Amino acid sequence: MKLLLDENIPYRLYKDFPATHPAFSVNFMKWNSLSNGELLKAMLENGFEALVTWDRNIEYQQNFKKYPITVFVFCTESNDYKVLSPLVPKILFALKKGVKPGPYLISI
């Protein structure tokens, strides 16, 4: 599954994902100025299947029937790399089990 790391996710977190789940950042894709809706549309147009974010409000702001994207939402006190990196295995486990479009909350 091709993953996109939102602007609020440390760039270097992409290295924590294996080649079977390549991760790219919003910055890498040059999509920094896109609104959430525009971002989800750009993701679909470019073959992304999941978004990794720290934005806890995205699940209330977007219609996931319109955008069939899986969204992994980190629910942590900080979006620091040292906090988020240990949670990547939870995302990988969810991907292995199979995920559906919509939000998945990832916490400690």
PDB file of C-alpha atoms in Angstrom:
ATOM      1  CA  MET A   1       0.000   0.000   0.000  1.00  0.00           C
ATOM      2  CA  LYS A   2       1.377   3.407  -1.014  1.00  0.00           C
ATOM      3  CA  LEU A   3       1.321   5.849   1.928  1.00  0.00           C
ATOM      4  CA  LEU A   4       1.418   9.627   2.165  1.00  0.00           C
ATOM      5  CA  LEU A   5       2.797  11.319   5.289  1.00  0.00           C
ATOM      6  CA  ASP A   6       0.926  14.509   6.100  1.00  0.00           C
ATOM      7  CA  GLU A   7       2.726  17.813   6.722  1.00  0.00           C
ATOM      8  CA  ASN A   8       2.454  17.316  10.481  1.00  0.00           C
ATOM      9  CA  ILE A   9       4.432  14.049  10.371  1.00  0.00           C
ATOM     10  CA  PRO A  10       8.248  14.164  10.643  1.00  0.00           C
ATOM     11  CA  TYR A  11       9.762  13.633   7.214  1.00  0.00           C
ATOM     12  CA  ARG A  12      12.174  10.919   8.339  1.00  0.00           C
ATOM     13  CA  LEU A  13       9.317   8.643   9.415  1.00  0.00           C
ATOM     14  CA  TYR A  14       9.135   7.464   5.786  1.00  0.00           C
ATOM     15  CA  LYS A  15      12.276   5.398   6.475  1.00  0.00           C
ATOM     16  CA  ASP A  16      10.370   3.335   9.054  1.00  0.00           C
ATOM     17  CA  PHE A  17       8.106   1.830   6.380  1.00  0.00           C
ATOM     18  CA  PRO A  18       9.265  -1.174   4.321  1.00  0.00           C
ATOM     19  CA  ALA A  19       9.468  -1.169   0.535  1.00  0.00           C
ATOM     20  CA  THR A  20       6.201  -3.118   0.432  1.00  0.00           C
ATOM     21  CA  HIS A  21       4.503   0.015   1.819  1.00  0.00           C
ATOM     22  CA  PRO A  22       6.412   2.940   0.297  1.00  0.00           C
ATOM     23  CA  ALA A  23       5.853   6.216   2.110  1.00  0.00           C
ATOM     24  CA  PHE A  24       6.219   9.701   0.673  1.00  0.00           C
ATOM     25  CA  SER A  25       5.794  13.035   2.411  1.00  0.00           C
ATOM     26  CA  VAL A  26       3.498  15.878   1.410  1.00  0.00           C
ATOM     27  CA  ASN A  27       6.647  17.988   1.122  1.00  0.00           C
ATOM     28  CA  PHE A  28       8.279  15.473  -1.230  1.00  0.00           C
ATOM     29  CA  MET A  29       5.178  15.502  -3.434  1.00  0.00           C
ATOM     30  CA  LYS A  30       5.121  19.349  -3.297  1.00  0.00           C
ATOM     31  CA  TRP A  31       1.536  19.339  -2.041  1.00  0.00           C
ATOM     32  CA  ASN A  32       2.123  21.628   0.975  1.00  0.00           C
ATOM     33  CA  SER A  33      -0.488  24.200   0.018  1.00  0.00           C
ATOM     34  CA  LEU A  34      -3.364  21.779  -0.641  1.00  0.00           C
ATOM     35  CA  SER A  35      -6.437  21.728   1.581  1.00  0.00           C
ATOM     36  CA  ASN A  36      -7.451  18.346   3.045  1.00  0.00           C
ATOM     37  CA  GLY A  37     -10.036  17.753   0.305  1.00  0.00           C
ATOM     38  CA  GLU A  38      -7.594  18.697  -2.451  1.00  0.00           C
ATOM     39  CA  LEU A  39      -4.945  16.524  -0.831  1.00  0.00           C
ATOM     40  CA  LEU A  40      -7.205  13.475  -0.756  1.00  0.00           C
ATOM     41  CA  LYS A  41      -8.125  14.040  -4.404  1.00  0.00           C
ATOM     42  CA  ALA A  42      -4.441  14.351  -5.391  1.00  0.00           C
ATOM     43  CA  MET A  43      -3.702  11.160  -3.465  1.00  0.00           C
ATOM     44  CA  LEU A  44      -6.298   9.204  -5.437  1.00  0.00           C
ATOM     45  CA  GLU A  45      -5.055  10.613  -8.730  1.00  0.00           C
ATOM     46  CA  ASN A  46      -1.497   9.530  -7.880  1.00  0.00           C
ATOM     47  CA  GLY A  47      -2.137   6.021  -6.606  1.00  0.00           C
ATOM     48  CA  PHE A  48      -1.896   6.656  -2.873  1.00  0.00           C
ATOM     49  CA  GLU A  49      -4.103   4.422  -0.757  1.00  0.00           C
ATOM     50  CA  ALA A  50      -3.475   5.718   2.766  1.00  0.00           C
ATOM     51  CA  LEU A  51      -2.676   8.932   4.608  1.00  0.00           C
ATOM     52  CA  VAL A  52      -0.691   9.037   7.849  1.00  0.00           C
ATOM     53  CA  THR A  53      -1.494  12.137   9.890  1.00  0.00           C
ATOM     54  CA  TRP A  54      -1.500  13.718  13.316  1.00  0.00           C
ATOM     55  CA  ASP A  55      -4.624  15.752  12.430  1.00  0.00           C
ATOM     56  CA  ARG A  56      -7.277  14.337  14.757  1.00  0.00           C
ATOM     57  CA  ASN A  57     -10.028  16.407  13.125  1.00  0.00           C
ATOM     58  CA  ILE A  58      -9.665  14.987   9.614  1.00  0.00           C
ATOM     59  CA  GLU A  59     -12.099  12.173  10.344  1.00  0.00           C
ATOM     60  CA  TYR A  60     -14.794  14.785  11.037  1.00  0.00           C
ATOM     61  CA  GLN A  61     -13.839  17.127   8.186  1.00  0.00           C
ATOM     62  CA  GLN A  62     -13.905  14.702   5.242  1.00  0.00           C
ATOM     63  CA  ASN A  63     -16.444  12.387   3.658  1.00  0.00           C
ATOM     64  CA  PHE A  64     -14.627   9.072   3.302  1.00  0.00           C
ATOM     65  CA  LYS A  65     -17.357   7.746   1.027  1.00  0.00           C
ATOM     66  CA  LYS A  66     -16.281  10.371  -1.479  1.00  0.00           C
ATOM     67  CA  TYR A  67     -12.568   9.721  -0.871  1.00  0.00           C
ATOM     68  CA  PRO A  68     -11.979   5.985  -0.383  1.00  0.00           C
ATOM     69  CA  ILE A  69      -8.695   6.512   1.443  1.00  0.00           C
ATOM     70  CA  THR A  70      -7.481   4.820   4.606  1.00  0.00           C
ATOM     71  CA  VAL A  71      -6.316   7.405   7.150  1.00  0.00           C
ATOM     72  CA  PHE A  72      -4.042   6.471  10.048  1.00  0.00           C
ATOM     73  CA  VAL A  73      -4.396   9.137  12.734  1.00  0.00           C
ATOM     74  CA  PHE A  74      -1.728   9.266  15.429  1.00  0.00           C
ATOM     75  CA  CYS A  75      -3.319  10.057  18.803  1.00  0.00           C
ATOM     76  CA  THR A  76      -0.290  11.118  20.815  1.00  0.00           C
ATOM     77  CA  GLU A  77       0.725  14.085  22.944  1.00  0.00           C
ATOM     78  CA  SER A  78       3.465  14.996  20.484  1.00  0.00           C
ATOM     79  CA  ASN A  79       4.189  14.490  16.806  1.00  0.00           C
ATOM     80  CA  ASP A  80       7.911  14.125  17.480  1.00  0.00           C
ATOM     81  CA  TYR A  81       9.687  11.379  15.559  1.00  0.00           C
ATOM     82  CA  LYS A  82      10.724   9.624  18.789  1.00  0.00           C
ATOM     83  CA  VAL A  83       7.063   9.389  19.810  1.00  0.00           C
ATOM     84  CA  LEU A  84       5.634   8.318  16.447  1.00  0.00           C
ATOM     85  CA  SER A  85       8.315   5.894  15.261  1.00  0.00           C
ATOM     86  CA  PRO A  86       7.500   3.181  17.854  1.00  0.00           C
ATOM     87  CA  LEU A  87       3.872   3.253  16.626  1.00  0.00           C
ATOM     88  CA  VAL A  88       4.686   2.429  12.996  1.00  0.00           C
ATOM     89  CA  PRO A  89       4.484  -1.337  13.732  1.00  0.00           C
ATOM     90  CA  LYS A  90       0.816  -0.797  14.667  1.00  0.00           C
ATOM     91  CA  ILE A  91       0.186   0.641  11.213  1.00  0.00           C
ATOM     92  CA  LEU A  92       2.083  -2.216   9.579  1.00  0.00           C
ATOM     93  CA  PHE A  93       0.062  -4.751  11.594  1.00  0.00           C
ATOM     94  CA  ALA A  94      -3.195  -3.100  10.493  1.00  0.00           C
ATOM     95  CA  LEU A  95      -2.024  -3.159   6.875  1.00  0.00           C
ATOM     96  CA  LYS A  96      -1.155  -6.846   7.170  1.00  0.00           C
ATOM     97  CA  LYS A  97      -4.621  -7.639   8.561  1.00  0.00           C
ATOM     98  CA  GLY A  98      -6.277  -5.556   5.836  1.00  0.00           C
ATOM     99  CA  VAL A  99      -7.792  -2.113   6.153  1.00  0.00           C
ATOM    100  CA  LYS A 100     -10.826  -0.375   4.724  1.00  0.00           C
ATOM    101  CA  PRO A 101     -11.256   3.279   3.786  1.00  0.00           C
ATOM    102  CA  GLY A 102     -11.747   5.642   6.680  1.00  0.00           C
ATOM    103  CA  PRO A 103      -9.901   6.604   9.846  1.00  0.00           C
ATOM    104  CA  TYR A 104      -7.868   4.300  12.075  1.00  0.00           C
ATOM    105  CA  LEU A 105      -6.703   5.750  15.374  1.00  0.00           C
ATOM    106  CA  ILE A 106      -3.147   4.824  16.358  1.00  0.00           C
ATOM    107  CA  SER A 107      -2.162   5.395  19.972  1.00  0.00           C
ATOM    108  CA  ILE A 108       0.316   4.192  22.561  1.00  0.00           C
TER     109      ILE A 108
END
